[in-house]
Short mmCIF file of C-alpha atoms and ligand atoms in Angstrom, two decimals:
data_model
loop_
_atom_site.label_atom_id
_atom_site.label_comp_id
_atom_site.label_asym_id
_atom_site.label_seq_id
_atom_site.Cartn_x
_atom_site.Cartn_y
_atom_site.Cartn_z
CA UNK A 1 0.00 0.00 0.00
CA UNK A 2 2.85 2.08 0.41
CA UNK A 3 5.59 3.83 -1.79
CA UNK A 4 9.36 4.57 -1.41
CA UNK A 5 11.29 7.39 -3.02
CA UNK A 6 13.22 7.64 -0.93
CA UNK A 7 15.72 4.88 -0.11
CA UNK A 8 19.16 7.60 0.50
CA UNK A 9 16.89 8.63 3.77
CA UNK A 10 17.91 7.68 6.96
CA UNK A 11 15.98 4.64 8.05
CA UNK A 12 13.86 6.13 10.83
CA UNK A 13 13.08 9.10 8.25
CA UNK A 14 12.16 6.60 5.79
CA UNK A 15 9.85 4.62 8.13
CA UNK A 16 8.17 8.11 9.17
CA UNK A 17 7.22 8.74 5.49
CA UNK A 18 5.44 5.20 4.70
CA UNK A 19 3.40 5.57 8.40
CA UNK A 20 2.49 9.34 6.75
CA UNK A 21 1.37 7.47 3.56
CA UNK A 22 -0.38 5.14 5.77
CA UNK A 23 -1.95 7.62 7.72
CA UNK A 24 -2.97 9.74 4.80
CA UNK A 25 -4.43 6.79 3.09
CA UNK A 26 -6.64 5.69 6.07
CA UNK A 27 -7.67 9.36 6.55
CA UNK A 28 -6.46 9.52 9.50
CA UNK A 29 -5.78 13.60 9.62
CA UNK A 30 -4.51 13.86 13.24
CA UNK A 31 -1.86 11.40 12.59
CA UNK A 32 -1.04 13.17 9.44
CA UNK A 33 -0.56 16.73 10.83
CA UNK A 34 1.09 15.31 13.90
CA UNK A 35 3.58 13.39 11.18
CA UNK A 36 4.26 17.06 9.25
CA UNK A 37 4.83 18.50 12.71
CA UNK A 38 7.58 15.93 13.78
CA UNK A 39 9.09 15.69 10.28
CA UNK A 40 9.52 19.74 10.43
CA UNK A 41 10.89 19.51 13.86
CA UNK A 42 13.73 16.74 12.53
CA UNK A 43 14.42 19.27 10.08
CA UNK A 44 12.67 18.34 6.61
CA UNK A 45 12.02 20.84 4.20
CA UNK A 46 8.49 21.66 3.21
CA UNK A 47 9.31 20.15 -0.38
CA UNK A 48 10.20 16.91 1.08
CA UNK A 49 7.49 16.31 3.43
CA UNK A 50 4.78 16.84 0.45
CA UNK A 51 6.95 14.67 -1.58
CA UNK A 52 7.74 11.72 0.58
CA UNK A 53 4.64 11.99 2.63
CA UNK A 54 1.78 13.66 1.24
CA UNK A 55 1.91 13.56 -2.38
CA UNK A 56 3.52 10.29 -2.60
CA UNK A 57 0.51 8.82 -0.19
CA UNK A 58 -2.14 10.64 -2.15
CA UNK A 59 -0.91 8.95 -5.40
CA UNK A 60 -1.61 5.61 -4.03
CA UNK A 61 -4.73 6.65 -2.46
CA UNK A 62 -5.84 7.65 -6.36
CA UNK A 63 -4.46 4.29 -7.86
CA UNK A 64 -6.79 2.66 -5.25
CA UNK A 65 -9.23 4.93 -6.18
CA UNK A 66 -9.09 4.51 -9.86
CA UNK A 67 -9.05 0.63 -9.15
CA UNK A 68 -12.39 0.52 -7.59
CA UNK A 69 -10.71 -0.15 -3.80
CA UNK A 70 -11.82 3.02 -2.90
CA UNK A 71 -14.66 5.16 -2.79
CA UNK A 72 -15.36 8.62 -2.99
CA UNK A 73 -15.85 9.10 1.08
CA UNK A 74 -12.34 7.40 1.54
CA UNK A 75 -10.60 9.78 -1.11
CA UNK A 76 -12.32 12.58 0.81
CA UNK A 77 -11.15 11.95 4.18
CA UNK A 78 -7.88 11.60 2.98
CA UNK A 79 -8.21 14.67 0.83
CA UNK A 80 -8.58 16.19 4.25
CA UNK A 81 -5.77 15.21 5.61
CA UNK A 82 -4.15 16.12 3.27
CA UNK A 83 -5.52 19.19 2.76
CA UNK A 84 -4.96 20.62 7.19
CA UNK A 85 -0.75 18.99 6.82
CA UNK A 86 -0.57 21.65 3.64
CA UNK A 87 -2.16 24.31 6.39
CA UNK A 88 0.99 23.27 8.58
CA UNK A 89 3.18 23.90 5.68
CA UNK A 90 1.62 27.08 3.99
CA UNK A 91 3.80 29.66 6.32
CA UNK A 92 6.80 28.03 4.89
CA UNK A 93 5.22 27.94 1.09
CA UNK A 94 4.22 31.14 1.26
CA UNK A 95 6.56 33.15 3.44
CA UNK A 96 8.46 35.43 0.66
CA UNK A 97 11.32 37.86 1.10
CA UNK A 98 11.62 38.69 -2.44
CA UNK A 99 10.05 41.90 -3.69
CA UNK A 100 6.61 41.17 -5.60
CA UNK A 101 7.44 39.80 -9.21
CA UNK A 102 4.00 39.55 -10.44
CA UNK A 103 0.09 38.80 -10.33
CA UNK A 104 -1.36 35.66 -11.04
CA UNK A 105 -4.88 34.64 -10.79
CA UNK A 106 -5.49 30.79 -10.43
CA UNK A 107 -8.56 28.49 -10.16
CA UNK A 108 -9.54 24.81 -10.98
CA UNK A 109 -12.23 25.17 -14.12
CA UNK A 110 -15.60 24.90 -14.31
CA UNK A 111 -17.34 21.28 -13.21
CA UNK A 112 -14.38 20.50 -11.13
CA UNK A 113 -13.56 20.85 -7.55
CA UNK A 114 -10.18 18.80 -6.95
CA UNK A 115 -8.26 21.94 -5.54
CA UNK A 116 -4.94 20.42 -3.46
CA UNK A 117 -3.46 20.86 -6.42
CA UNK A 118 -4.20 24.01 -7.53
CA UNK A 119 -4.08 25.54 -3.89
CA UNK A 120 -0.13 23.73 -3.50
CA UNK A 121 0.78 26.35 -6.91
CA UNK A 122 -1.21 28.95 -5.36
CA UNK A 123 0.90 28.52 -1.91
CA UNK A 124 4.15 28.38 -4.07
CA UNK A 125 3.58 31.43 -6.42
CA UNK A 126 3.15 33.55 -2.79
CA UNK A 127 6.29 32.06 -1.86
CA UNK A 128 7.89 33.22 -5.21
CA UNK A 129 6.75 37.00 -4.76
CA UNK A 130 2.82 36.62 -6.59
CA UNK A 131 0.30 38.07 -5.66
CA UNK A 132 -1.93 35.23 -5.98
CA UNK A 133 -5.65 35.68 -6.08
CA UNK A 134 -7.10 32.21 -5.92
CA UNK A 135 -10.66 31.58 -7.28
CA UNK A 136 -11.35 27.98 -5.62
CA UNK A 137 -12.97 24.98 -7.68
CA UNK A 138 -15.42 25.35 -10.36
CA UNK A 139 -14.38 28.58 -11.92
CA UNK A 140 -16.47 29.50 -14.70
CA UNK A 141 -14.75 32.08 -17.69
CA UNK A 142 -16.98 35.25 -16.40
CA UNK A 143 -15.46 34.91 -12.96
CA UNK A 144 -11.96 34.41 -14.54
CA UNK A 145 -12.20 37.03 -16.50
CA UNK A 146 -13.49 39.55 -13.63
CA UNK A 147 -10.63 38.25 -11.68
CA UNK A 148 -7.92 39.44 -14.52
CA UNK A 149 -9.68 42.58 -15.22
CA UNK A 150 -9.57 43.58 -11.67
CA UNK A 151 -6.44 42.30 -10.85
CA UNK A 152 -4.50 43.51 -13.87
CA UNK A 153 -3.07 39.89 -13.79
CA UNK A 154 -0.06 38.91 -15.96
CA UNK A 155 -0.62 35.20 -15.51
CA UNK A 156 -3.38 32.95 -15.76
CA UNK A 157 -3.08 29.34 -13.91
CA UNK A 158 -6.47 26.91 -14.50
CA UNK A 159 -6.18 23.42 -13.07
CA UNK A 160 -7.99 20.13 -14.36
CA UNK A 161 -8.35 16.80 -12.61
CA UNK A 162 -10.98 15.21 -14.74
CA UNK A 163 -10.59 14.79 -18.27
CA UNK A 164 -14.24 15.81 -18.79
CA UNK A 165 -13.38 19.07 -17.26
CA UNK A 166 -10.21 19.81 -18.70
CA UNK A 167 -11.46 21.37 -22.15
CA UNK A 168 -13.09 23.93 -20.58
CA UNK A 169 -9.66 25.60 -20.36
CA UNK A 170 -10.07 26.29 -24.10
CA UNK A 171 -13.31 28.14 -23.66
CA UNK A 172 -11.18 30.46 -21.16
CA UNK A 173 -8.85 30.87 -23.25
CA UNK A 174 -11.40 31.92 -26.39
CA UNK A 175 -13.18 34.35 -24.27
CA UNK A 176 -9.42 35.97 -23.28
CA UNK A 177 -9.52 36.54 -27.18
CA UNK A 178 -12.36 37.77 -27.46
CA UNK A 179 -12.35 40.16 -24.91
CA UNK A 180 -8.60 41.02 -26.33
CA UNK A 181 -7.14 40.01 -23.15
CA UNK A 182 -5.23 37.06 -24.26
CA UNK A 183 -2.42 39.34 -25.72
CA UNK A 184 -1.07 40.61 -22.64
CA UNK A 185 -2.40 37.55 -20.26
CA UNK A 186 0.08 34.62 -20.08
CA UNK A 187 -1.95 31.09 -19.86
CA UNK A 188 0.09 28.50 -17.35
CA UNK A 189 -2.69 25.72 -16.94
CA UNK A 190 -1.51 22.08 -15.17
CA UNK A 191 -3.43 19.02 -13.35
CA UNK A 192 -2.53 15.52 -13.84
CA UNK A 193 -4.59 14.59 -17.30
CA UNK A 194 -2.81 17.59 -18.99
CA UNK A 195 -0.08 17.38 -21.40
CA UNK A 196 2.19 19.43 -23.42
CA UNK A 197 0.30 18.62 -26.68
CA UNK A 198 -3.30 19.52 -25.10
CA UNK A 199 -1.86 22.56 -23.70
CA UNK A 200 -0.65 23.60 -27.17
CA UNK A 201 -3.74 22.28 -29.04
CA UNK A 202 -5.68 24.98 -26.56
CA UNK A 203 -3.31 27.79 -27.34
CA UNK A 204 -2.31 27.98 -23.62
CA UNK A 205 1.18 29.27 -23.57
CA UNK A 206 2.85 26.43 -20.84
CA UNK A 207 1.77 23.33 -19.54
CA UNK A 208 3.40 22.88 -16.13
CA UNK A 209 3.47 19.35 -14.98
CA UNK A 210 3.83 19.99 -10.85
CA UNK A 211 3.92 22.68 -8.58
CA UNK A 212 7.43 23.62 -8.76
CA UNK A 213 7.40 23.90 -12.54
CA UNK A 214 4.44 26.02 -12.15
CA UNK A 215 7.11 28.58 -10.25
CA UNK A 216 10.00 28.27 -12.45
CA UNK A 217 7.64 28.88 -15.22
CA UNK A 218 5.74 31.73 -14.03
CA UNK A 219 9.18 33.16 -13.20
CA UNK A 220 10.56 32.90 -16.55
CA UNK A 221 7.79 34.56 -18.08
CA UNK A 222 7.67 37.36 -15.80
CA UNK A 223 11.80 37.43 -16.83
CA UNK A 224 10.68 37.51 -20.19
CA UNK A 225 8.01 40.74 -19.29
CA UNK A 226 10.83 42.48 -18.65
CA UNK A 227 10.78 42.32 -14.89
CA UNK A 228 8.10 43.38 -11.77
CA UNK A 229 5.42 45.85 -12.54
CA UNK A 230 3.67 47.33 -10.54
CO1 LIG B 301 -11.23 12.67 -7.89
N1 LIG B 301 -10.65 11.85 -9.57
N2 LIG B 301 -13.08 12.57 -8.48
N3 LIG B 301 -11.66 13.31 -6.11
N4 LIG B 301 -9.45 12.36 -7.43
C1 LIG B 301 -9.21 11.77 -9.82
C2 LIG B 301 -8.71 13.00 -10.55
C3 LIG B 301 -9.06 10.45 -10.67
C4 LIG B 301 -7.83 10.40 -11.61
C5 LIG B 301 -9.09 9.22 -9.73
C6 LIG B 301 -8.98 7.91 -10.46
O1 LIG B 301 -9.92 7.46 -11.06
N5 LIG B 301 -7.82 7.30 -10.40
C7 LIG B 301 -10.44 10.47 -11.44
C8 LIG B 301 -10.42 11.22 -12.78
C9 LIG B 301 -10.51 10.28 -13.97
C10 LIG B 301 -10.54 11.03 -15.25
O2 LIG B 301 -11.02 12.10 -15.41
N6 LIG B 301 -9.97 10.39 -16.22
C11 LIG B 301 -11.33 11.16 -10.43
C12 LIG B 301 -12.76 11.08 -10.44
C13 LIG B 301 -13.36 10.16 -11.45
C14 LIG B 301 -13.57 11.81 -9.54
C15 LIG B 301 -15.09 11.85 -9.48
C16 LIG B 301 -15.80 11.93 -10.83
C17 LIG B 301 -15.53 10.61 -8.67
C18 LIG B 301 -17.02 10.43 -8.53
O3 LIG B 301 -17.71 11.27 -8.05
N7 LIG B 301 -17.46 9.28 -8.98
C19 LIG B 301 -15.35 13.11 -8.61
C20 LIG B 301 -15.43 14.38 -9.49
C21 LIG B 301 -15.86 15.59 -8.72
C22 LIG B 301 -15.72 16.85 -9.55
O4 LIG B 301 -14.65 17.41 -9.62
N8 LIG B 301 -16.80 17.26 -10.21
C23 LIG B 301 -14.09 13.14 -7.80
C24 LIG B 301 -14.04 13.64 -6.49
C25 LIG B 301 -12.89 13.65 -5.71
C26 LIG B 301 -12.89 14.06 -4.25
C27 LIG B 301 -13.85 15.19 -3.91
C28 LIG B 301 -13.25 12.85 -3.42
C29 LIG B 301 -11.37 14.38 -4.02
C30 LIG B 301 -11.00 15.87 -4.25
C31 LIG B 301 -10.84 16.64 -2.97
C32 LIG B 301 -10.19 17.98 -3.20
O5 LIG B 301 -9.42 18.20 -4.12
N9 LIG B 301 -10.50 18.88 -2.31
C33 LIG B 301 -10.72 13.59 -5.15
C34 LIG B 301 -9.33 13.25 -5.18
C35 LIG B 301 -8.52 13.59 -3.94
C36 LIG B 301 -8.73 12.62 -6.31
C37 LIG B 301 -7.29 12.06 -6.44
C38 LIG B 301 -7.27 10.73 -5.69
C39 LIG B 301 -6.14 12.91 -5.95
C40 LIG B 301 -6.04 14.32 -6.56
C41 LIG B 301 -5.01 15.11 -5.76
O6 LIG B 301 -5.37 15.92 -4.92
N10 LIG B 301 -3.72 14.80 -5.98
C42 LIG B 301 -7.19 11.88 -8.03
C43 LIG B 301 -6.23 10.78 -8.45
C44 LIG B 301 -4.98 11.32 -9.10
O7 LIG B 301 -4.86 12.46 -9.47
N11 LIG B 301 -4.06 10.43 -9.30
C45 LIG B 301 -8.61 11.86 -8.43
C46 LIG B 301 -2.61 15.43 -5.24
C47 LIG B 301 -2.21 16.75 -5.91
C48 LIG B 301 -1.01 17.35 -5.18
O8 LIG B 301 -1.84 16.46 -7.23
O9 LIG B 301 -3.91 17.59 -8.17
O10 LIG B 301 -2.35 16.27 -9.69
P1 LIG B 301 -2.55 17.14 -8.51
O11 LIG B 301 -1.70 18.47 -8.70
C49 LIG B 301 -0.34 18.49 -9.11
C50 LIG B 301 -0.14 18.58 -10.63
O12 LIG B 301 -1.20 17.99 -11.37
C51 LIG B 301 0.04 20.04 -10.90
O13 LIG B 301 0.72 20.47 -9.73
C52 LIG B 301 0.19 19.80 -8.59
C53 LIG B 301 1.21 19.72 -7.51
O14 LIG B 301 2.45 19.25 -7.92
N12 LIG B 301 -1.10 20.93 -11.07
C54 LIG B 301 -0.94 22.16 -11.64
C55 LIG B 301 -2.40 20.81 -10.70
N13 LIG B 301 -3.08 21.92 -11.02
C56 LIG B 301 -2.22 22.77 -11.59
C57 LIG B 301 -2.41 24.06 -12.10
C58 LIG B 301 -1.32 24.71 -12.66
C59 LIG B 301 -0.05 24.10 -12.70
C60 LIG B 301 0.15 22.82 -12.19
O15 LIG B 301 -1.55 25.95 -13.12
C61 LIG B 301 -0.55 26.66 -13.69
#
């Protein structure tokens, strides 16, 4: 049931991890945030924790899932977990010296409401220098749109779990045009049943496949901008 990574750990860290994936499978969302807590106090980064614990345990919680060993109640509980360990960690995600580099808006589209995802780039962007206004699940394009307009946004982020949700992005992305927005709006959209080639087939400009290329991304293009405004 469990998964290792992570086999240059020390053996007790090691052990700590699969008991996290354990815990995070079974829900169990006491044990979870108690595990982030001890894994912080022995000194683990925030990147390894989601890694080795968290993400790593949710992964086999969605094979299980996908397999029909799991139901939805199960994936919820630990989506919970899951979800009050990342509240442990967001100080450290989001904590920022760096002067602000940029505004991003960010949301998971329309007839979806997976967000751990989308809320783990959201956390990240912060702790790049974003200002990150996060629309939540089931975005539809008017409330994007607002969102940019108001924000003066240079970077759009949309997140997809479900493949029946996922070309919805493209509909964004048309009304951008239409509106003449898409010009000076850069598209970043991710989720696990994306891939480069949809990404391009939508006329998004990157497909990012995790969180952290979701910040090296978003930093690039603001590079390419020509640096912070405003
Ligand atoms: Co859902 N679900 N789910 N689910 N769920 C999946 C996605 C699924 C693959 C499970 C499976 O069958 N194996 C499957 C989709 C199948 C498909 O479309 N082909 C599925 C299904 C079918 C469903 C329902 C339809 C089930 C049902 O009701 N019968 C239903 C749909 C509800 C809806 O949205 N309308 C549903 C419901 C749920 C829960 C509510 C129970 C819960 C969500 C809770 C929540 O999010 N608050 C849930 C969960 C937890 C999952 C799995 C198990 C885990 C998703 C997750 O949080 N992963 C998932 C299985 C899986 O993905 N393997 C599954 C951890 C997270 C850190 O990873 O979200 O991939 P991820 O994000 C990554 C990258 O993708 C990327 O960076 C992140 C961090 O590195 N990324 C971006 C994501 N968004 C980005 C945006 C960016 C950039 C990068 O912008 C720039």
């Amino acid at each position: 049931m469990t998964e290792t990574r992570f086999a240059d750990l020390p053996a007790e860290l090691q052990e700590h991890y699969l008991n996290m994936q354990d815990d995070l499978y079974d829900g169990a969302k006491d044990e979870v945030v108690e595990a982030t807590r001890q894994a912080l106090e022995w000194g683990q980064g925030p990147g390894a924790i989601l890694a080795h614990g968290l993400v790593a345990g949710m992964d086999i919680v969605g094979k299980d899932f996908g397999a029909g060993i799991l139901f939805v109640p199960e994936v919820l509980r630990a989506a919970n977990a899951m979800k009050a360990a990342m509240e442990i960690l967001r100080p450290l995600l989001t904590e920022t010296g760096v002067p602000k580099i940029g505004t991003a808006v960010i949301g998971t589209v329309k007839g979806d409401i997976h967000d751990i995802g989308k809320n783990l780039v959201a956390m990240m962007w912060e702790g790049a220098g974003f200002e990150v206004r996060n629309l939540g699940i089931n975005v539809d394009a008017d409330k994007f749109l607002a969102a940019l307009r108001e924000t003066n946004a240079d970077i759009l982020g949309m997140s997809a779990l479900l493949t029946t949700t996922m070309p919805y992005m493209a509909t964004v992305i048309e009304r951008l045009t239409e509106e003449g927005l898409r010009d000076r709006i850069t598209v970043l959209v991710g989720g696990a049943p994306l891939n480069p080639a949809f990404a391009e087939d939508i006329g998004a400009d990157h497909y990012c496949k995790d969180a952290a290329e979701a910040v090296d991304t978003a930093r690039k293009v603001m590079q390419l901008r020509g640096g912070a405004r405003g």
